[in-house]
mmCIF file of C-alpha atoms and ligand atoms in Angstrom:
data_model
loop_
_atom_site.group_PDB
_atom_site.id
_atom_site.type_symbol
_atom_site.label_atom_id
_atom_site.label_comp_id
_atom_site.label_asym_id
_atom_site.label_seq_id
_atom_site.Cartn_x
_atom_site.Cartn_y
_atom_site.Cartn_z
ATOM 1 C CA UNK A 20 -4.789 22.410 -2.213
ATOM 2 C CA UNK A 21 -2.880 19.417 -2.369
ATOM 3 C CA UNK A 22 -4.100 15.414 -3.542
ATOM 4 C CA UNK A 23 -2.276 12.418 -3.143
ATOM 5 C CA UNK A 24 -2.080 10.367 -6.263
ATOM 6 C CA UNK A 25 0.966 8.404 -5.643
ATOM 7 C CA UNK A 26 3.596 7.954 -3.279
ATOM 8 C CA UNK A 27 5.877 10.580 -5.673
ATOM 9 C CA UNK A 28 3.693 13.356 -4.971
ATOM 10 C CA UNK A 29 5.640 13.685 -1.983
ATOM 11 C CA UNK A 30 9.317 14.461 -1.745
ATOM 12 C CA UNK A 31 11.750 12.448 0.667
ATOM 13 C CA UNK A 32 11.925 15.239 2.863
ATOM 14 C CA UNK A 33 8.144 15.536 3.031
ATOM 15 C CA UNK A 34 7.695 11.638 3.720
ATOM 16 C CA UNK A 35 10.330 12.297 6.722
ATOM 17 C CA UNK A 36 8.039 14.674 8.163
ATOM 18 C CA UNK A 37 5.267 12.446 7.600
ATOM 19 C CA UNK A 38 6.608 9.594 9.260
ATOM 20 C CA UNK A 39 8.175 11.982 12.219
ATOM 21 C CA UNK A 40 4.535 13.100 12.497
ATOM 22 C CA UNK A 41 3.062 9.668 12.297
ATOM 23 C CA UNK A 42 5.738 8.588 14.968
ATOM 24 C CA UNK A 43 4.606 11.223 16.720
ATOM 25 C CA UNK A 44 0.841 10.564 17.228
ATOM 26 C CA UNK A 45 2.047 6.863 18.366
ATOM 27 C CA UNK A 46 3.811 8.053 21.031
ATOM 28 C CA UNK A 47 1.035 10.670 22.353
ATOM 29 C CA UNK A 48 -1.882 9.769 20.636
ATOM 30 C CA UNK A 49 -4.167 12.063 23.243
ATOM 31 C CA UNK A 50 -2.300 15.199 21.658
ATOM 32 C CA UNK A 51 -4.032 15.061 18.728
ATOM 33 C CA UNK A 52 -7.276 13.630 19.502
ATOM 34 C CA UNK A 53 -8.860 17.045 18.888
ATOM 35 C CA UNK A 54 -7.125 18.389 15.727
ATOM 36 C CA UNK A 55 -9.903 17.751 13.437
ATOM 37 C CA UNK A 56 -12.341 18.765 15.262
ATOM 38 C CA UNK A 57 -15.237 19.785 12.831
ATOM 39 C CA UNK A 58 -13.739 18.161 10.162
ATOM 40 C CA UNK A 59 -15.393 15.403 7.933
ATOM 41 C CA UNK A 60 -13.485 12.830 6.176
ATOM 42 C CA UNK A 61 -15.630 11.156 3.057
ATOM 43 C CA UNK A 62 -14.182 7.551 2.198
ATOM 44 C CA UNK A 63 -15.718 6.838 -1.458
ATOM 45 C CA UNK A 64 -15.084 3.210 -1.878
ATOM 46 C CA UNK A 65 -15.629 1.411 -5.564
ATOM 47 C CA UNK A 66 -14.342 -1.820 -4.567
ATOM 48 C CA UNK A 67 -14.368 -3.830 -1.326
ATOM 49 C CA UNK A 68 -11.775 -2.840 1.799
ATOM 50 C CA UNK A 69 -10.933 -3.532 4.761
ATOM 51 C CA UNK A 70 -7.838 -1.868 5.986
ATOM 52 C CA UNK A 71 -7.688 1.015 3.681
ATOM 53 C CA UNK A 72 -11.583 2.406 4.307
ATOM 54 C CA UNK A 73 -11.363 0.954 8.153
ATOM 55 C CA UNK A 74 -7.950 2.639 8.802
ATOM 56 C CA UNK A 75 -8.875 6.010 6.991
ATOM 57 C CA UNK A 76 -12.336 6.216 8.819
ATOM 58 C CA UNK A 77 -10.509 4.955 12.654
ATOM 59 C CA UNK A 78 -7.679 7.532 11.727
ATOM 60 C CA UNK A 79 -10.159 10.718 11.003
ATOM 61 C CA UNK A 80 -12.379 9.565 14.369
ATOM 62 C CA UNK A 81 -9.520 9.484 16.771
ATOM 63 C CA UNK A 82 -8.569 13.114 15.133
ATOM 64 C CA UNK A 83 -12.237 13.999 16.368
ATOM 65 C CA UNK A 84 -13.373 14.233 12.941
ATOM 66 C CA UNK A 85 -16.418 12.855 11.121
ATOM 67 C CA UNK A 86 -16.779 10.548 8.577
ATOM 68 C CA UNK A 87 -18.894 9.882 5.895
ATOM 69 C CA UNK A 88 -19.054 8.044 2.357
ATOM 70 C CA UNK A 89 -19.875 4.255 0.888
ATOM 71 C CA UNK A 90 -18.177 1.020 0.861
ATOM 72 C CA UNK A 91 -19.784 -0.006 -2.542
ATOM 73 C CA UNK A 92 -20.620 1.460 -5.254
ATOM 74 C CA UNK A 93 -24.050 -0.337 -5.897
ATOM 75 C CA UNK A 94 -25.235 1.803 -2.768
ATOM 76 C CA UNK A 95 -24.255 4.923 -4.524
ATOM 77 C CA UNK A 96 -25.485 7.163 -7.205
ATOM 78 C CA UNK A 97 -22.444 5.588 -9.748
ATOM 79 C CA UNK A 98 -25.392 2.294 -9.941
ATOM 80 C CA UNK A 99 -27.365 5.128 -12.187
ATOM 81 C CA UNK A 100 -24.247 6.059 -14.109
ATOM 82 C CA UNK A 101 -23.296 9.128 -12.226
ATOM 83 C CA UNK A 102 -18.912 10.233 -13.324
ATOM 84 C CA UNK A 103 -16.826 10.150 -10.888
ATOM 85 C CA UNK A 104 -16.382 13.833 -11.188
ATOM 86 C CA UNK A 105 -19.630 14.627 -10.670
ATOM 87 C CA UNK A 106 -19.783 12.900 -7.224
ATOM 88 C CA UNK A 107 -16.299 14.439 -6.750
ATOM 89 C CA UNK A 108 -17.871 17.580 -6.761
ATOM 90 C CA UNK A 109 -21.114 16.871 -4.807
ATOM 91 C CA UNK A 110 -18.617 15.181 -2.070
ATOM 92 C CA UNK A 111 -16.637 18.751 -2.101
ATOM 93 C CA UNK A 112 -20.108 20.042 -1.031
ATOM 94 C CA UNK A 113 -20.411 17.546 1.880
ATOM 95 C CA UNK A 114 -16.954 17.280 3.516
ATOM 96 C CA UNK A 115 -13.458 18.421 3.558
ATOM 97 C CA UNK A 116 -11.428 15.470 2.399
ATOM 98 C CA UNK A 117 -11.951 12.809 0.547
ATOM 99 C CA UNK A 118 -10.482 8.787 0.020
ATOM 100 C CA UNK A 119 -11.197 6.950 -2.876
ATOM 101 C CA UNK A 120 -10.699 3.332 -4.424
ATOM 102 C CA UNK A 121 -11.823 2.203 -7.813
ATOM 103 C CA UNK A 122 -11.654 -0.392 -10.286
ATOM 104 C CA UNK A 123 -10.510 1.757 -12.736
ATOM 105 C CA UNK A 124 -7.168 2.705 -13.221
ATOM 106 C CA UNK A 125 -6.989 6.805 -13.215
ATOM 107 C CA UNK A 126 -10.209 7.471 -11.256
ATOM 108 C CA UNK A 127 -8.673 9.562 -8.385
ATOM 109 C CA UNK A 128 -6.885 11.548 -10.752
ATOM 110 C CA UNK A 129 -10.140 12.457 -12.449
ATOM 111 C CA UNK A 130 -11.548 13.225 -9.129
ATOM 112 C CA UNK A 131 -8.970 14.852 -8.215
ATOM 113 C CA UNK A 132 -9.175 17.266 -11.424
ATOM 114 C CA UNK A 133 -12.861 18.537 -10.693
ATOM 115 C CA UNK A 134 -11.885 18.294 -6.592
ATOM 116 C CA UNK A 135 -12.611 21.261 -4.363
ATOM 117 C CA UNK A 136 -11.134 19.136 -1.355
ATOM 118 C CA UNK A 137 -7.947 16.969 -1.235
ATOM 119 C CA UNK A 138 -8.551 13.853 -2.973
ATOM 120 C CA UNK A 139 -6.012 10.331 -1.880
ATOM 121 C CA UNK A 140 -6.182 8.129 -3.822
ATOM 122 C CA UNK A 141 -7.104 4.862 -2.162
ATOM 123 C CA UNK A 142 -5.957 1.947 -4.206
ATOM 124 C CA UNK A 143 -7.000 2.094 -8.423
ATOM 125 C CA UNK A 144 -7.221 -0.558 -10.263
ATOM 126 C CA UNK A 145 -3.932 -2.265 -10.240
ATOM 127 C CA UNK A 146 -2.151 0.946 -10.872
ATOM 128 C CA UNK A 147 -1.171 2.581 -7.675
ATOM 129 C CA UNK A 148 -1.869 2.418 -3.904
ATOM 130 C CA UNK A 149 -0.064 5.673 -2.293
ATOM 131 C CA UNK A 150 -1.368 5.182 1.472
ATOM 132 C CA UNK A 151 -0.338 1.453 1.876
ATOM 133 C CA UNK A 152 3.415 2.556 0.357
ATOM 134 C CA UNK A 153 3.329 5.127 3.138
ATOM 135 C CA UNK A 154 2.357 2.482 5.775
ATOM 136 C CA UNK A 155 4.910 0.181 4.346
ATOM 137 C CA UNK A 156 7.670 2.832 4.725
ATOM 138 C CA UNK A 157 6.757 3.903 7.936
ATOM 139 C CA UNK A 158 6.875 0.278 8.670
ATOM 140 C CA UNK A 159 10.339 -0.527 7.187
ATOM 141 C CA UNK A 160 11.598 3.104 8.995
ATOM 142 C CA UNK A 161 10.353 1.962 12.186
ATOM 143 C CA UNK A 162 11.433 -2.035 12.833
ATOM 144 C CA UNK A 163 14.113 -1.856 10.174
ATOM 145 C CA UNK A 164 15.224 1.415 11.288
ATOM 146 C CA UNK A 165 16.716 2.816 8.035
ATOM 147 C CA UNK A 166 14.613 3.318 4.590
ATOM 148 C CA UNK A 167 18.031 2.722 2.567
ATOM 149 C CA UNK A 168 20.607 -0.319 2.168
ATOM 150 C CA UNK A 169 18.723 -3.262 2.089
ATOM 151 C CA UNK A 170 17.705 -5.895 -0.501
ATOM 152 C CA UNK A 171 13.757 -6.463 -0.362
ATOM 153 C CA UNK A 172 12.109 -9.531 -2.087
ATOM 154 C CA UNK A 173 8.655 -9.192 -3.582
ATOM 155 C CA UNK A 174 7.054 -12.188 -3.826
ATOM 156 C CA UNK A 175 3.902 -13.146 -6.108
ATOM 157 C CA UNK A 176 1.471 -11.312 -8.038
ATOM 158 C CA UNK A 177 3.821 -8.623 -9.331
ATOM 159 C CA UNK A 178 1.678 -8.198 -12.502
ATOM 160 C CA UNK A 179 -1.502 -6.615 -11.273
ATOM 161 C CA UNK A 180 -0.220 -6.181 -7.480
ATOM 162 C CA UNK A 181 -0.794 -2.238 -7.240
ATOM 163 C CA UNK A 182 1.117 -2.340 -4.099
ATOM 164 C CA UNK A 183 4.231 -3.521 -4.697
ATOM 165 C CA UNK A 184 4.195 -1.256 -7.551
ATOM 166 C CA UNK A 185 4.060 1.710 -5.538
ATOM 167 C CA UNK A 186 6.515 0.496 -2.905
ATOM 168 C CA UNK A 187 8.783 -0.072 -5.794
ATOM 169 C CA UNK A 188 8.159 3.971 -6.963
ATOM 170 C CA UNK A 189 9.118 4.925 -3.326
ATOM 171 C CA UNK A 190 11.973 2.945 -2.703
ATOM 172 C CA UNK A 191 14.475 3.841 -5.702
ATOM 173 C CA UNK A 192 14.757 7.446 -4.572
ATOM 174 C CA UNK A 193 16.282 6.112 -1.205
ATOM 175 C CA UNK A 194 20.196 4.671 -1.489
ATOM 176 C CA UNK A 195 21.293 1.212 -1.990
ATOM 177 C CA UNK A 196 18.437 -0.160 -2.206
ATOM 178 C CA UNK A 197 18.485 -3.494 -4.105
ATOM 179 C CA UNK A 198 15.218 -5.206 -5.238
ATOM 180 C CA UNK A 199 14.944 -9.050 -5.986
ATOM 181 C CA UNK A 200 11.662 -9.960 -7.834
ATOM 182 C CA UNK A 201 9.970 -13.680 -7.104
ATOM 183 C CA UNK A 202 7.253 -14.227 -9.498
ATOM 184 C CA UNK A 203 5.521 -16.810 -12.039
ATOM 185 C CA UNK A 204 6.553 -15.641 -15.466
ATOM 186 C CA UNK A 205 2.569 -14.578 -16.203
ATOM 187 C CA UNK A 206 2.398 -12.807 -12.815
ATOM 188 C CA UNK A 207 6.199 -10.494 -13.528
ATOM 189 C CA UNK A 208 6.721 -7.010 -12.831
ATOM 190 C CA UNK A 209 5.267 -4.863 -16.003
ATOM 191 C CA UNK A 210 7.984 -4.260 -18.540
ATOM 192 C CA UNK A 211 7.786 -0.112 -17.561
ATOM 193 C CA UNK A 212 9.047 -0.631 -14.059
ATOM 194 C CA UNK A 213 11.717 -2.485 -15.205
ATOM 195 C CA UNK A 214 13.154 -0.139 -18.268
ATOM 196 C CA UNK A 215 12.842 2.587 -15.276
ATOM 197 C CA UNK A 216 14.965 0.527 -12.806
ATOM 198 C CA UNK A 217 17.455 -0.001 -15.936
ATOM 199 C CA UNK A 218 17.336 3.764 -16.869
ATOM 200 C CA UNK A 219 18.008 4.854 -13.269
ATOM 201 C CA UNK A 220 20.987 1.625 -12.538
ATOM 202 C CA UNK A 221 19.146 0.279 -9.694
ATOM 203 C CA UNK A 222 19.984 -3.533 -9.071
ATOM 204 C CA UNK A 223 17.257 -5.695 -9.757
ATOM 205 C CA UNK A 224 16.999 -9.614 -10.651
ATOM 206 C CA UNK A 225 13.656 -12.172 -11.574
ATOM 207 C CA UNK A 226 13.115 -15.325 -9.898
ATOM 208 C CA UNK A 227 10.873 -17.774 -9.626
ATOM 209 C CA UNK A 228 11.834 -20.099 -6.599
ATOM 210 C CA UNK A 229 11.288 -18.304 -3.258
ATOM 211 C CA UNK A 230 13.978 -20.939 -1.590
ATOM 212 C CA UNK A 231 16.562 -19.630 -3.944
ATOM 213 C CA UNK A 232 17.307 -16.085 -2.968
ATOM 214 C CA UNK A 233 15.110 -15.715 0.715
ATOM 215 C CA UNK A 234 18.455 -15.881 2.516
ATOM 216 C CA UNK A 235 19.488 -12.819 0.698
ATOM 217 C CA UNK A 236 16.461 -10.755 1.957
ATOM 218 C CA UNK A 237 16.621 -7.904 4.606
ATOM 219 C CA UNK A 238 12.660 -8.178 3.566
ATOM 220 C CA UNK A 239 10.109 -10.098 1.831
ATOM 221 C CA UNK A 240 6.705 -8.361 1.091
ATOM 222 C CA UNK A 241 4.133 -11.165 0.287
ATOM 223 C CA UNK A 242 1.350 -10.641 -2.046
ATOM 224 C CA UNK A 243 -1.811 -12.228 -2.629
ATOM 225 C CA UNK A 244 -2.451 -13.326 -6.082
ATOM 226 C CA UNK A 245 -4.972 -10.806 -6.966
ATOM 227 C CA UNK A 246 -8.061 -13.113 -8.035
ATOM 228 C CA UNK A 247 -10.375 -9.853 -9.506
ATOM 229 C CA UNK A 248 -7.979 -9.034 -12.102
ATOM 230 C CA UNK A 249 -7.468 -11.825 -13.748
ATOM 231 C CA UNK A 250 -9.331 -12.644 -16.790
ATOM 232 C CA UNK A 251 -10.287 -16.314 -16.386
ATOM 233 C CA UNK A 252 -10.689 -18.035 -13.211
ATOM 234 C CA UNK A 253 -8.458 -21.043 -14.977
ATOM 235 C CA UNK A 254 -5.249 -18.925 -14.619
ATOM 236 C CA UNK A 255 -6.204 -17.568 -11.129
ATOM 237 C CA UNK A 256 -6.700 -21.537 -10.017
ATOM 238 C CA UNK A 257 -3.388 -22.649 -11.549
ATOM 239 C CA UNK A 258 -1.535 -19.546 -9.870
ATOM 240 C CA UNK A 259 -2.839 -18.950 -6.435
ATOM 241 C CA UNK A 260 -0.890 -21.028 -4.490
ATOM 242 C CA UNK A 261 2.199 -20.811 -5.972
ATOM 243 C CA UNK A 262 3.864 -19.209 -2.836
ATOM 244 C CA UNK A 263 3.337 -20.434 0.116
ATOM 245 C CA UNK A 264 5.485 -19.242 3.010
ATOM 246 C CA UNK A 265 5.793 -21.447 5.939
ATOM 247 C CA UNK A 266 8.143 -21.932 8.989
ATOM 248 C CA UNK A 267 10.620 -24.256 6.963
ATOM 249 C CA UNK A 268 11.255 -21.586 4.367
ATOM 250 C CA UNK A 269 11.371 -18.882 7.148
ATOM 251 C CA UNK A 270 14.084 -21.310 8.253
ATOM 252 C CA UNK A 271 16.019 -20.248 5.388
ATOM 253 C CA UNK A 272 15.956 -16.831 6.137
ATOM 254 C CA UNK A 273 17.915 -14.191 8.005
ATOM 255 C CA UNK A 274 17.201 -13.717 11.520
ATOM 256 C CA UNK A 275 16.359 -10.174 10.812
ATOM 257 C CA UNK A 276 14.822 -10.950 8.212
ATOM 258 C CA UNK A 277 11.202 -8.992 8.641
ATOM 259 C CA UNK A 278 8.550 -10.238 6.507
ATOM 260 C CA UNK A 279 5.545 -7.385 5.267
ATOM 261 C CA UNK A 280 2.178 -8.296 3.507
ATOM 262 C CA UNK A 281 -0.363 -5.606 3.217
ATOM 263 C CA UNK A 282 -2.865 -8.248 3.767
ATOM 264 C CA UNK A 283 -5.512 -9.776 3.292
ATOM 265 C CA UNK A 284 -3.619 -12.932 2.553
ATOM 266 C CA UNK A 285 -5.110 -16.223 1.117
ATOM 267 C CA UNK A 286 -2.692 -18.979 1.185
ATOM 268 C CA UNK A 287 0.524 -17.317 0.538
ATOM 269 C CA UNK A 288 1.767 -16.797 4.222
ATOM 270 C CA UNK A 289 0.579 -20.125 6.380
ATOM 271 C CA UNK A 290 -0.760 -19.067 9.685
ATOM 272 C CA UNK A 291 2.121 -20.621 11.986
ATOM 273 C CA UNK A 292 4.306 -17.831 10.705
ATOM 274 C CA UNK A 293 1.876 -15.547 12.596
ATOM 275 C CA UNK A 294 4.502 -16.079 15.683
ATOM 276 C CA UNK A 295 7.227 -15.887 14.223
ATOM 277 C CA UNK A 296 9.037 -12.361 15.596
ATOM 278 C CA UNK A 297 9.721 -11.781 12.431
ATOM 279 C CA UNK A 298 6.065 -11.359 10.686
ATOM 280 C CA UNK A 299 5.228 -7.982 10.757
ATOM 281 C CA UNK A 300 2.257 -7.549 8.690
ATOM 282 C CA UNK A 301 -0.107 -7.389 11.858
ATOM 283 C CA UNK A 302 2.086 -4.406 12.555
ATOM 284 C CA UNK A 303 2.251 -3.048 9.693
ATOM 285 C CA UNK A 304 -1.474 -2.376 9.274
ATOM 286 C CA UNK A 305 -1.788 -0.695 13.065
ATOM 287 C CA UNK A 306 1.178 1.843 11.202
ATOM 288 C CA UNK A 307 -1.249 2.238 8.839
ATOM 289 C CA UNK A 308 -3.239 4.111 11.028
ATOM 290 C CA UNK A 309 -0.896 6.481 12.738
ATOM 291 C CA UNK A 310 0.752 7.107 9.216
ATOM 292 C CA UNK A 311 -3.202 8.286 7.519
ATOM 293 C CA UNK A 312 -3.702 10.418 10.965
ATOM 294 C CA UNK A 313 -0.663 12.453 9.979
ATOM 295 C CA UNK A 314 -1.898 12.628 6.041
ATOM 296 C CA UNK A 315 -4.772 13.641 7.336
ATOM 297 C CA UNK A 316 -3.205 16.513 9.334
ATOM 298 C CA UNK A 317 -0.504 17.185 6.076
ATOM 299 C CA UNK A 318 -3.479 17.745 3.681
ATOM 300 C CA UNK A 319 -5.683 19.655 5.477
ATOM 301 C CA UNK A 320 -2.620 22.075 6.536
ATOM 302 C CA UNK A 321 -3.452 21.037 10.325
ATOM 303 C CA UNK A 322 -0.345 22.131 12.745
ATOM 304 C CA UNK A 323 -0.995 20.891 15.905
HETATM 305 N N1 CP B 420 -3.995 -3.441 2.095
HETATM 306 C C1 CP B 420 -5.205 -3.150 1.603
HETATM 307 O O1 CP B 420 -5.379 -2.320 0.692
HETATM 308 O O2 CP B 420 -6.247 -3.838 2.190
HETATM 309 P P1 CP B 420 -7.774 -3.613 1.898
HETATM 310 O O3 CP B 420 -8.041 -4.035 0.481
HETATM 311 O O4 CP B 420 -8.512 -4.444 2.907
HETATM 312 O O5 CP B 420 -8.060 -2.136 2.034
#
């Protein structure tokens, strides 16, 4: 029984497959609409969603599976003070995989521990969010066409963004890849993914201005300042709106240039970049769906 606790859990080769699989079910959807027939899917959310629970529970229905689960954890038995690996193991009872988010940094992993299904881990706390770096991948691979040589920008709340901190994971093992960090100084990349880039010579530089470097950038992934981490709502008021992209910086940019967001956003991408050919978050969440169908299929050993 496999999990999937990060985007590493995977090798290159097995992301390929993913993706050729996930490329796949876009092209003929109708081919797998049966595959998981009899199968139920329990999403086990902790903290709000949107795309992560909506995406998991559209990819496992148009598989012809079930789902069940909760979007809160009020409505579930954690309000009394139930572990997460008790309900782990009550949910193995119930279904045959499972996605999770919580708050707290870890949580899948303990879940995963005490697990008689295959546990993914959802998004915890701002540690890791596996699924979105496969969307954003499968994204890159299929309007960018290539998942090596380019420089990416990451823009915003690199501190507690759990995103871009997976994406960053994925990307070094691919060639060339050079990485270009646009940040406040309290909102920087943590100090551990930085010694790694060092320790593995993979180009990297800080910024703060957005104007400065976003003619450099094959792609910019946006992020929204993430408001329920921060510790007082005075830092989270004097940082939101730091970055705000809007058609005159997109002016600026490469033609190519594709800009990703794995949404929601607040302020940080203004709406009349919406048309611009090259946003592709809207995109890049409909991947998001095609790219869980084939996890789906991976994890539960489905050939079809
Ligand atoms: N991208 C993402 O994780 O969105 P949600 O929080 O809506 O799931």
């Amino acid at each position: 029984m496999r999990h999937l606790m990060s985007p590493l859990d995977f090798t290159t080769e097995e992301l390929d497959k993913l993706f050729d699989l996930a490329a796949s079910i876009e092209k003929d959807p109708q081919k797998y609409a049966h595959a998981c027939d009899g199968k139920i899917l329990a999403t086990c959310f902790y903290e709000p969603s949107t795309r992560t629970r909506l995406s998991f529970e559209s990819a496992m229905t148009r598989l012809g599976g079930r789902i069940i689960g909760f979007s809160d954890a009020a409505s579930s038995s954690a309000s009394k003070g139930e572990s997460v690996s008790d309900t782990i193991r009550i949910i193995s009872c119930y279904a045959d995989i499972c996605a999770m988010r919580h708050p707290k940094e870890g949580a899948p992993m303990v879940a995963a521990e005490k697990s008689g299904i295959p546990v993914i881990n959802a998004g915890d706390g701002g540690h890791q969010h596996p699924t979105q770096t496969l969307t954003d991948l499968m994204t890159i691979r299929s309007l960018h066409g290539k998942l090596n040589n380019f420089t990416i920008g990451l823009c915003g709340d690199l501190k507690f963004g759990r995103t871009v901190h997976s994406l960053i994971h994925a990307l070094v093992r691919y060639e060339g890849i050079r990485f270009i960090f646009i940040s406040p100084e309290e909102l920087k990349v943590p100090d551990y993914i930085t010694d790694m880039l060092k320790e593995k010579n993979i180009p990297y530089e800080e910024v703060i201005r957005l104007e400065s470097v976003i003619s450099q950038l094959d792609l910019l992934y946006m992020t929204r300042v993430q408001k329920e981490r921060f510790f007082n709502e005075e830092d989270y008021v004097r940082l939101k709106d730091f970055y705000i992209l809007n058609a005159s910086k997109m002016e600026l940019a490469n033609k190519n240039m594709l800009v990703l967001h794995p949404l929601p956003r607040v302020n940080e991408i203004s709406v009349e970049v919406d048309d611009d050919p090259r946003a592709a978050y809207f995109k890049q969440a409909q991947y998001g769906v095609y790219v869980r169908m084939a996890l789906i299929l991976t994890l539960l050993g489905i050939n079809v």
